[in-house]
JSON list of C-alpha atoms (C1' of nucleotides) in Angstrom, two decimals:
[
{"chain": "P", "resi": 1, "resn": "MET", "atom": "CA", "xyz": [-6.98, 13.02, -4.80]},
{"chain": "P", "resi": 2, "resn": "SER", "atom": "CA", "xyz": [-6.64, 13.04, -0.78]},
{"chain": "P", "resi": 3, "resn": "LEU", "atom": "CA", "xyz": [-4.09, 14.04, 1.70]},
{"chain": "P", "resi": 4, "resn": "PHE", "atom": "CA", "xyz": [-3.32, 9.62, 2.11]},
{"chain": "P", "resi": 5, "resn": "SER", "atom": "CA", "xyz": [-2.77, 9.77, -1.36]},
{"chain": "P", "resi": 6, "resn": "ASN", "atom": "CA", "xyz": [-1.12, 12.46, -1.74]},
{"chain": "P", "resi": 7, "resn": "ARG", "atom": "CA", "xyz": [1.22, 11.28, 0.64]},
{"chain": "P", "resi": 8, "resn": "VAL", "atom": "CA", "xyz": [1.30, 7.96, -0.66]},
{"chain": "P", "resi": 9, "resn": "ILE", "atom": "CA", "xyz": [2.92, 9.00, -3.59]},
{"chain": "P", "resi": 10, "resn": "LYS", "atom": "CA", "xyz": [5.49, 10.82, -2.61]},
{"chain": "P", "resi": 11, "resn": "VAL", "atom": "CA", "xyz": [6.36, 8.54, -0.30]},
{"chain": "P", "resi": 12, "resn": "VAL", "atom": "CA", "xyz": [5.94, 6.06, -3.60]},
{"chain": "P", "resi": 13, "resn": "ASN", "atom": "CA", "xyz": [9.27, 9.19, -5.01]},
{"chain": "P", "resi": 14, "resn": "HIS", "atom": "CA", "xyz": [11.29, 8.99, -2.90]},
{"chain": "P", "resi": 15, "resn": "ILE", "atom": "CA", "xyz": [11.92, 4.74, -2.81]},
{"chain": "P", "resi": 16, "resn": "PRO", "atom": "CA", "xyz": [15.98, 4.85, -4.82]},
{"chain": "P", "resi": 17, "resn": "TYR", "atom": "CA", "xyz": [16.74, 3.34, -7.63]},
{"chain": "P", "resi": 18, "resn": "GLY", "atom": "CA", "xyz": [17.36, -0.67, -6.68]},
{"chain": "P", "resi": 19, "resn": "GLN", "atom": "CA", "xyz": [15.85, -0.80, -3.15]},
{"chain": "P", "resi": 20, "resn": "VAL", "atom": "CA", "xyz": [11.77, -1.81, -2.63]},
{"chain": "P", "resi": 21, "resn": "VAL", "atom": "CA", "xyz": [10.04, -1.25, 0.33]},
{"chain": "P", "resi": 22, "resn": "SER", "atom": "CA", "xyz": [5.90, -2.54, 1.56]},
{"chain": "P", "resi": 23, "resn": "TYR", "atom": "CA", "xyz": [2.64, -1.69, 1.57]},
{"chain": "P", "resi": 24, "resn": "GLY", "atom": "CA", "xyz": [2.70, -2.11, 4.99]},
{"chain": "P", "resi": 25, "resn": "GLN", "atom": "CA", "xyz": [6.04, 0.10, 5.62]},
{"chain": "P", "resi": 26, "resn": "ILE", "atom": "CA", "xyz": [5.12, 3.28, 2.76]},
{"chain": "P", "resi": 27, "resn": "ALA", "atom": "CA", "xyz": [0.77, 3.00, 5.15]},
{"chain": "P", "resi": 28, "resn": "ALA", "atom": "CA", "xyz": [3.70, 3.38, 8.69]},
{"chain": "P", "resi": 29, "resn": "TYR", "atom": "CA", "xyz": [5.10, 6.22, 6.69]},
{"chain": "P", "resi": 30, "resn": "VAL", "atom": "CA", "xyz": [1.89, 7.67, 5.69]},
{"chain": "P", "resi": 31, "resn": "GLY", "atom": "CA", "xyz": [0.08, 7.67, 9.33]},
{"chain": "P", "resi": 32, "resn": "VAL", "atom": "CA", "xyz": [-1.39, 4.48, 8.93]},
{"chain": "P", "resi": 33, "resn": "PRO", "atom": "CA", "xyz": [0.08, 1.85, 10.70]},
{"chain": "P", "resi": 34, "resn": "ARG", "atom": "CA", "xyz": [-2.12, -0.76, 9.52]},
{"chain": "P", "resi": 35, "resn": "GLY", "atom": "CA", "xyz": [-3.51, 0.81, 6.32]},
{"chain": "P", "resi": 36, "resn": "ALA", "atom": "CA", "xyz": [-1.19, -1.81, 3.56]},
{"chain": "P", "resi": 37, "resn": "ARG", "atom": "CA", "xyz": [-4.55, -2.48, 1.43]},
{"chain": "P", "resi": 38, "resn": "GLN", "atom": "CA", "xyz": [-5.46, 0.93, 0.89]},
{"chain": "P", "resi": 39, "resn": "VAL", "atom": "CA", "xyz": [-1.70, 1.69, -0.19]},
{"chain": "P", "resi": 40, "resn": "GLY", "atom": "CA", "xyz": [-2.76, -1.29, -2.66]},
{"chain": "P", "resi": 41, "resn": "TRP", "atom": "CA", "xyz": [-5.89, 0.66, -3.34]},
{"chain": "P", "resi": 42, "resn": "ILE", "atom": "CA", "xyz": [-4.02, 3.76, -4.59]},
{"chain": "P", "resi": 43, "resn": "LEU", "atom": "CA", "xyz": [-1.54, 2.40, -6.23]},
{"chain": "P", "resi": 44, "resn": "ARG", "atom": "CA", "xyz": [-3.41, 0.40, -8.74]},
{"chain": "P", "resi": 45, "resn": "SER", "atom": "CA", "xyz": [-5.81, 3.30, -9.47]},
{"chain": "P", "resi": 46, "resn": "PHE", "atom": "CA", "xyz": [-2.93, 4.85, -10.34]},
{"chain": "P", "resi": 47, "resn": "ASP", "atom": "CA", "xyz": [-2.77, 3.55, -13.69]},
{"chain": "P", "resi": 48, "resn": "SER", "atom": "CA", "xyz": [-0.64, 4.75, -16.36]},
{"chain": "P", "resi": 49, "resn": "ALA", "atom": "CA", "xyz": [1.39, 4.39, -19.72]},
{"chain": "P", "resi": 50, "resn": "GLN", "atom": "CA", "xyz": [4.11, 6.67, -17.89]},
{"chain": "P", "resi": 51, "resn": "ASP", "atom": "CA", "xyz": [5.97, 4.97, -15.28]},
{"chain": "P", "resi": 52, "resn": "GLU", "atom": "CA", "xyz": [6.23, 8.75, -13.97]},
{"chain": "P", "resi": 53, "resn": "LEU", "atom": "CA", "xyz": [6.04, 7.13, -10.78]},
{"chain": "P", "resi": 54, "resn": "PRO", "atom": "CA", "xyz": [8.55, 3.87, -9.86]},
{"chain": "P", "resi": 55, "resn": "TRP", "atom": "CA", "xyz": [4.81, 1.90, -8.34]},
{"chain": "P", "resi": 56, "resn": "TRP", "atom": "CA", "xyz": [7.82, -1.22, -9.13]},
{"chain": "P", "resi": 57, "resn": "ARG", "atom": "CA", "xyz": [9.92, -1.23, -6.40]},
{"chain": "P", "resi": 58, "resn": "VAL", "atom": "CA", "xyz": [6.70, -1.85, -3.41]},
{"chain": "P", "resi": 59, "resn": "ILE", "atom": "CA", "xyz": [5.44, -5.05, -2.58]},
{"chain": "P", "resi": 60, "resn": "ASN", "atom": "CA", "xyz": [4.02, -6.83, -0.17]},
{"chain": "P", "resi": 61, "resn": "ASN", "atom": "CA", "xyz": [5.97, -7.68, 3.54]},
{"chain": "P", "resi": 62, "resn": "GLN", "atom": "CA", "xyz": [6.88, -11.54, 2.40]},
{"chain": "P", "resi": 63, "resn": "GLY", "atom": "CA", "xyz": [9.08, -10.01, -0.26]},
{"chain": "P", "resi": 64, "resn": "GLN", "atom": "CA", "xyz": [6.42, -11.06, -3.29]},
{"chain": "P", "resi": 65, "resn": "ILE", "atom": "CA", "xyz": [5.37, -9.13, -5.65]},
{"chain": "P", "resi": 66, "resn": "SER", "atom": "CA", "xyz": [1.13, -9.21, -5.46]},
{"chain": "P", "resi": 67, "resn": "ILE", "atom": "CA", "xyz": [0.17, -7.01, -7.69]},
{"chain": "P", "resi": 68, "resn": "LYS", "atom": "CA", "xyz": [-3.40, -8.19, -9.99]},
{"chain": "P", "resi": 69, "resn": "GLY", "atom": "CA", "xyz": [-2.86, -5.23, -12.82]},
{"chain": "P", "resi": 70, "resn": "ASN", "atom": "CA", "xyz": [-4.66, -3.18, -14.36]},
{"chain": "P", "resi": 71, "resn": "LEU", "atom": "CA", "xyz": [-4.96, -1.37, -17.90]},
{"chain": "P", "resi": 72, "resn": "TYR", "atom": "CA", "xyz": [-0.52, -1.37, -18.25]},
{"chain": "P", "resi": 73, "resn": "HIS", "atom": "CA", "xyz": [1.02, -3.18, -15.47]},
{"chain": "P", "resi": 74, "resn": "ASP", "atom": "CA", "xyz": [1.21, -6.22, -14.53]},
{"chain": "P", "resi": 75, "resn": "ALA", "atom": "CA", "xyz": [2.94, -8.83, -12.09]},
{"chain": "P", "resi": 76, "resn": "ASN", "atom": "CA", "xyz": [5.18, -9.61, -14.99]},
{"chain": "P", "resi": 77, "resn": "SER", "atom": "CA", "xyz": [5.73, -6.62, -16.24]},
{"chain": "P", "resi": 78, "resn": "GLN", "atom": "CA", "xyz": [6.83, -5.52, -12.34]},
{"chain": "P", "resi": 79, "resn": "ARG", "atom": "CA", "xyz": [9.06, -8.30, -12.29]},
{"chain": "P", "resi": 80, "resn": "GLN", "atom": "CA", "xyz": [11.25, -6.93, -15.88]},
{"chain": "P", "resi": 81, "resn": "HIS", "atom": "CA", "xyz": [11.14, -3.39, -14.56]},
{"chain": "P", "resi": 82, "resn": "LEU", "atom": "CA", "xyz": [13.28, -4.75, -11.06]},
{"chain": "P", "resi": 83, "resn": "ARG", "atom": "CA", "xyz": [15.48, -6.96, -13.16]},
{"chain": "P", "resi": 84, "resn": "SER", "atom": "CA", "xyz": [16.15, -4.04, -14.94]},
{"chain": "P", "resi": 85, "resn": "GLU", "atom": "CA", "xyz": [17.11, -2.18, -11.15]},
{"chain": "P", "resi": 86, "resn": "GLY", "atom": "CA", "xyz": [19.70, -5.29, -10.98]},
{"chain": "P", "resi": 87, "resn": "ILE", "atom": "CA", "xyz": [17.09, -6.87, -8.03]},
{"chain": "P", "resi": 88, "resn": "GLU", "atom": "CA", "xyz": [17.10, -10.14, -8.28]},
{"chain": "P", "resi": 89, "resn": "VAL", "atom": "CA", "xyz": [13.23, -12.14, -9.08]},
{"chain": "P", "resi": 90, "resn": "GLY", "atom": "CA", "xyz": [12.68, -15.50, -8.84]},
{"chain": "P", "resi": 91, "resn": "GLU", "atom": "CA", "xyz": [10.49, -17.40, -10.66]},
{"chain": "P", "resi": 92, "resn": "ASP", "atom": "CA", "xyz": [8.07, -17.34, -7.69]},
{"chain": "P", "resi": 93, "resn": "TYR", "atom": "CA", "xyz": [8.14, -12.95, -8.27]},
{"chain": "P", "resi": 94, "resn": "ARG", "atom": "CA", "xyz": [10.51, -13.42, -4.75]},
{"chain": "P", "resi": 95, "resn": "VAL", "atom": "CA", "xyz": [12.93, -10.72, -3.83]},
{"chain": "P", "resi": 96, "resn": "ASP", "atom": "CA", "xyz": [14.98, -11.33, -1.46]},
{"chain": "P", "resi": 97, "resn": "MET", "atom": "CA", "xyz": [14.04, -8.34, 1.66]},
{"chain": "P", "resi": 98, "resn": "ALA", "atom": "CA", "xyz": [15.99, -8.18, 3.62]},
{"chain": "P", "resi": 99, "resn": "LYS", "atom": "CA", "xyz": [18.70, -7.46, 0.45]},
{"chain": "P", "resi": 100, "resn": "HIS", "atom": "CA", "xyz": [16.66, -4.49, -1.00]},
{"chain": "P", "resi": 101, "resn": "ARG", "atom": "CA", "xyz": [14.27, -3.00, 1.53]},
{"chain": "P", "resi": 102, "resn": "TYR", "atom": "CA", "xyz": [14.58, 0.43, 1.69]},
{"chain": "P", "resi": 103, "resn": "LEU", "atom": "CA", "xyz": [14.27, 1.85, 4.84]},
{"chain": "P", "resi": 104, "resn": "ALA", "atom": "CA", "xyz": [13.89, 5.90, 5.88]},
{"chain": "P", "resi": 105, "resn": "PRO", "atom": "CA", "xyz": [15.70, 7.86, 7.81]},
{"chain": "P", "resi": 106, "resn": "GLN", "atom": "CA", "xyz": [13.84, 8.96, 10.62]},
{"chain": "P", "resi": 107, "resn": "ASN", "atom": "CA", "xyz": [14.41, 12.32, 9.69]},
{"chain": "P", "resi": 108, "resn": "GLN", "atom": "CA", "xyz": [12.71, 11.58, 6.63]},
{"chain": "P", "resi": 109, "resn": "LEU", "atom": "CA", "xyz": [10.28, 10.30, 8.01]},
{"chain": "P", "resi": 110, "resn": "LYS", "atom": "CA", "xyz": [9.56, 13.41, 10.39]},
{"chain": "P", "resi": 111, "resn": "SER", "atom": "CA", "xyz": [9.36, 15.73, 7.09]},
{"chain": "P", "resi": 112, "resn": "TRP", "atom": "CA", "xyz": [6.66, 12.95, 5.44]},
{"chain": "P", "resi": 113, "resn": "VAL", "atom": "CA", "xyz": [4.31, 13.94, 8.93]},
{"chain": "P", "resi": 114, "resn": "LEU", "atom": "CA", "xyz": [3.71, 17.22, 7.78]},
{"chain": "P", "resi": 115, "resn": "ASP", "atom": "CA", "xyz": [3.85, 17.64, 4.29]},
{"chain": "P", "resi": 116, "resn": "THR", "atom": "CA", "xyz": [2.58, 20.75, 1.84]},
{"chain": "P", "resi": 117, "resn": "TYR", "atom": "CA", "xyz": [-0.87, 19.35, 1.38]},
{"chain": "P", "resi": 118, "resn": "TYR", "atom": "CA", "xyz": [-1.39, 18.97, 4.83]},
{"chain": "P", "resi": 119, "resn": "VAL", "atom": "CA", "xyz": [-0.09, 22.42, 5.80]},
{"chain": "P", "resi": 120, "resn": "GLN", "atom": "CA", "xyz": [-2.90, 23.76, 1.91]},
{"chain": "P", "resi": 121, "resn": "MET", "atom": "CA", "xyz": [-5.25, 21.74, 3.50]},
{"chain": "P", "resi": 122, "resn": "ILE", "atom": "CA", "xyz": [-5.56, 23.51, 7.35]},
{"chain": "P", "resi": 123, "resn": "TRP", "atom": "CA", "xyz": [-5.10, 26.77, 5.30]},
{"chain": "P", "resi": 124, "resn": "ASP", "atom": "CA", "xyz": [-8.09, 26.53, 2.84]},
{"chain": "P", "resi": 125, "resn": "LYS", "atom": "CA", "xyz": [-10.17, 25.46, 6.60]},
{"chain": "P", "resi": 126, "resn": "PHE", "atom": "CA", "xyz": [-9.85, 28.08, 8.55]},
{"chain": "P", "resi": 127, "resn": "LYS", "atom": "CA", "xyz": [-9.12, 31.23, 6.39]},
{"chain": "P", "resi": 128, "resn": "GLN", "atom": "CA", "xyz": [-12.40, 31.45, 5.50]},
{"chain": "P", "resi": 129, "resn": "ARG", "atom": "CA", "xyz": [-12.47, 32.37, 9.17]},
{"chain": "P", "resi": 130, "resn": "TYR", "atom": "CA", "xyz": [-10.75, 35.47, 8.65]},
{"chain": "M", "resi": 1, "resn": "DC", "atom": "C1'", "xyz": [-25.58, 6.87, 5.41]},
{"chain": "M", "resi": 2, "resn": "DA", "atom": "C1'", "xyz": [-24.78, 1.53, 4.98]},
{"chain": "M", "resi": 3, "resn": "DA", "atom": "C1'", "xyz": [-22.91, -2.50, 2.03]},
{"chain": "M", "resi": 4, "resn": "DA", "atom": "C1'", "xyz": [-18.91, -4.20, -0.17]},
{"chain": "M", "resi": 5, "resn": "DT", "atom": "C1'", "xyz": [-14.53, -4.23, -2.34]},
{"chain": "M", "resi": 6, "resn": "DG", "atom": "C1'", "xyz": [-9.57, -5.08, -2.52]},
{"chain": "M", "resi": 7, "resn": "DA", "atom": "C1'", "xyz": [-1.53, -4.25, -5.43]},
{"chain": "M", "resi": 8, "resn": "DC", "atom": "C1'", "xyz": [-2.25, -6.38, 3.10]},
{"chain": "M", "resi": 9, "resn": "DT", "atom": "C1'", "xyz": [-0.93, -8.06, 8.36]},
{"chain": "M", "resi": 10, "resn": "DG", "atom": "C1'", "xyz": [0.07, -10.69, 11.67]},
{"chain": "M", "resi": 11, "resn": "DT", "atom": "C1'", "xyz": [-1.37, -14.14, 14.18]},
{"chain": "M", "resi": 12, "resn": "DG", "atom": "C1'", "xyz": [-2.17, -19.18, 14.82]},
{"chain": "M", "resi": 13, "resn": "DC", "atom": "C1'", "xyz": [-2.19, -23.31, 13.51]},
{"chain": "J", "resi": 1, "resn": "DG", "atom": "C1'", "xyz": [7.96, -23.08, 4.95]},
{"chain": "J", "resi": 2, "resn": "DG", "atom": "C1'", "xyz": [2.42, -22.67, 3.88]},
{"chain": "J", "resi": 3, "resn": "DC", "atom": "C1'", "xyz": [-2.52, -22.17, 4.51]},
{"chain": "J", "resi": 4, "resn": "DA", "atom": "C1'", "xyz": [-6.92, -19.96, 6.86]},
{"chain": "J", "resi": 5, "resn": "DC", "atom": "C1'", "xyz": [-8.25, -16.30, 9.03]},
{"chain": "J", "resi": 6, "resn": "DA", "atom": "C1'", "xyz": [-9.81, -11.73, 10.89]},
{"chain": "J", "resi": 7, "resn": "DG", "atom": "C1'", "xyz": [-8.53, -7.01, 11.53]},
{"chain": "J", "resi": 8, "resn": "DC", "atom": "C1'", "xyz": [-7.62, -3.22, 8.55]},
{"chain": "J", "resi": 9, "resn": "DC", "atom": "C1'", "xyz": [-9.92, 1.06, 7.13]},
{"chain": "J", "resi": 10, "resn": "DA", "atom": "C1'", "xyz": [-9.35, 4.89, 1.79]},
{"chain": "J", "resi": 11, "resn": "DT", "atom": "C1'", "xyz": [-12.67, 3.97, -1.38]},
{"chain": "J", "resi": 12, "resn": "DT", "atom": "C1'", "xyz": [-17.13, 3.27, -4.58]},
{"chain": "J", "resi": 13, "resn": "DT", "atom": "C1'", "xyz": [-21.08, 2.11, -4.22]}
]
DNA sequence: CAAATGACTGTGC
DNA sequence: GGCACAGCCATTT
C-alpha cells in the first residue's frame, strides 16, 4: 500500500450509486493530475471476489469501459454492474458521461488532500526525533 | 538504480 | 468521430 493507493481507494469508495468518474478525475482528486494510468494500475491489482470497492464506477474519460480484466472481473461484468445500477451501457461499452459523471463538491476535494493516512505518515516520520 | 509496463489522456490529423 | 502518437508516473523487475 501507499499514500497514492490509499487515496485512490478512498475516492472510489465515495462515488455514489448510479454514477461514474474517469481515471483522470480520480488522479486529479488524489493530487496527481496526470496519474490516470496509475489509478488503473491500482484498481487492477485490487482483484477480489467480493466487491467491497465499487471499481466498476470508474471508466475512461471518453465514457467507455476500458478494462482488460483480472482474475475476477472483465469488461462484461463491469457492464453488468453498471446496468444493475440503472446506467445505460451500449454494446460498445459506452456510457453517457454527461448524464452520469459524478463531480465531487469542493469541500469534499479539500478533505481528500490531507487524509488520515497522510497525517499518520507525517507523524511516523517525525516522532522518532523526540 | 535503470528499464519496462500499462483498467489513461490530450492533441493533431 | 476515429486513429496514431507522445507524454505520463506508480509499480514491478
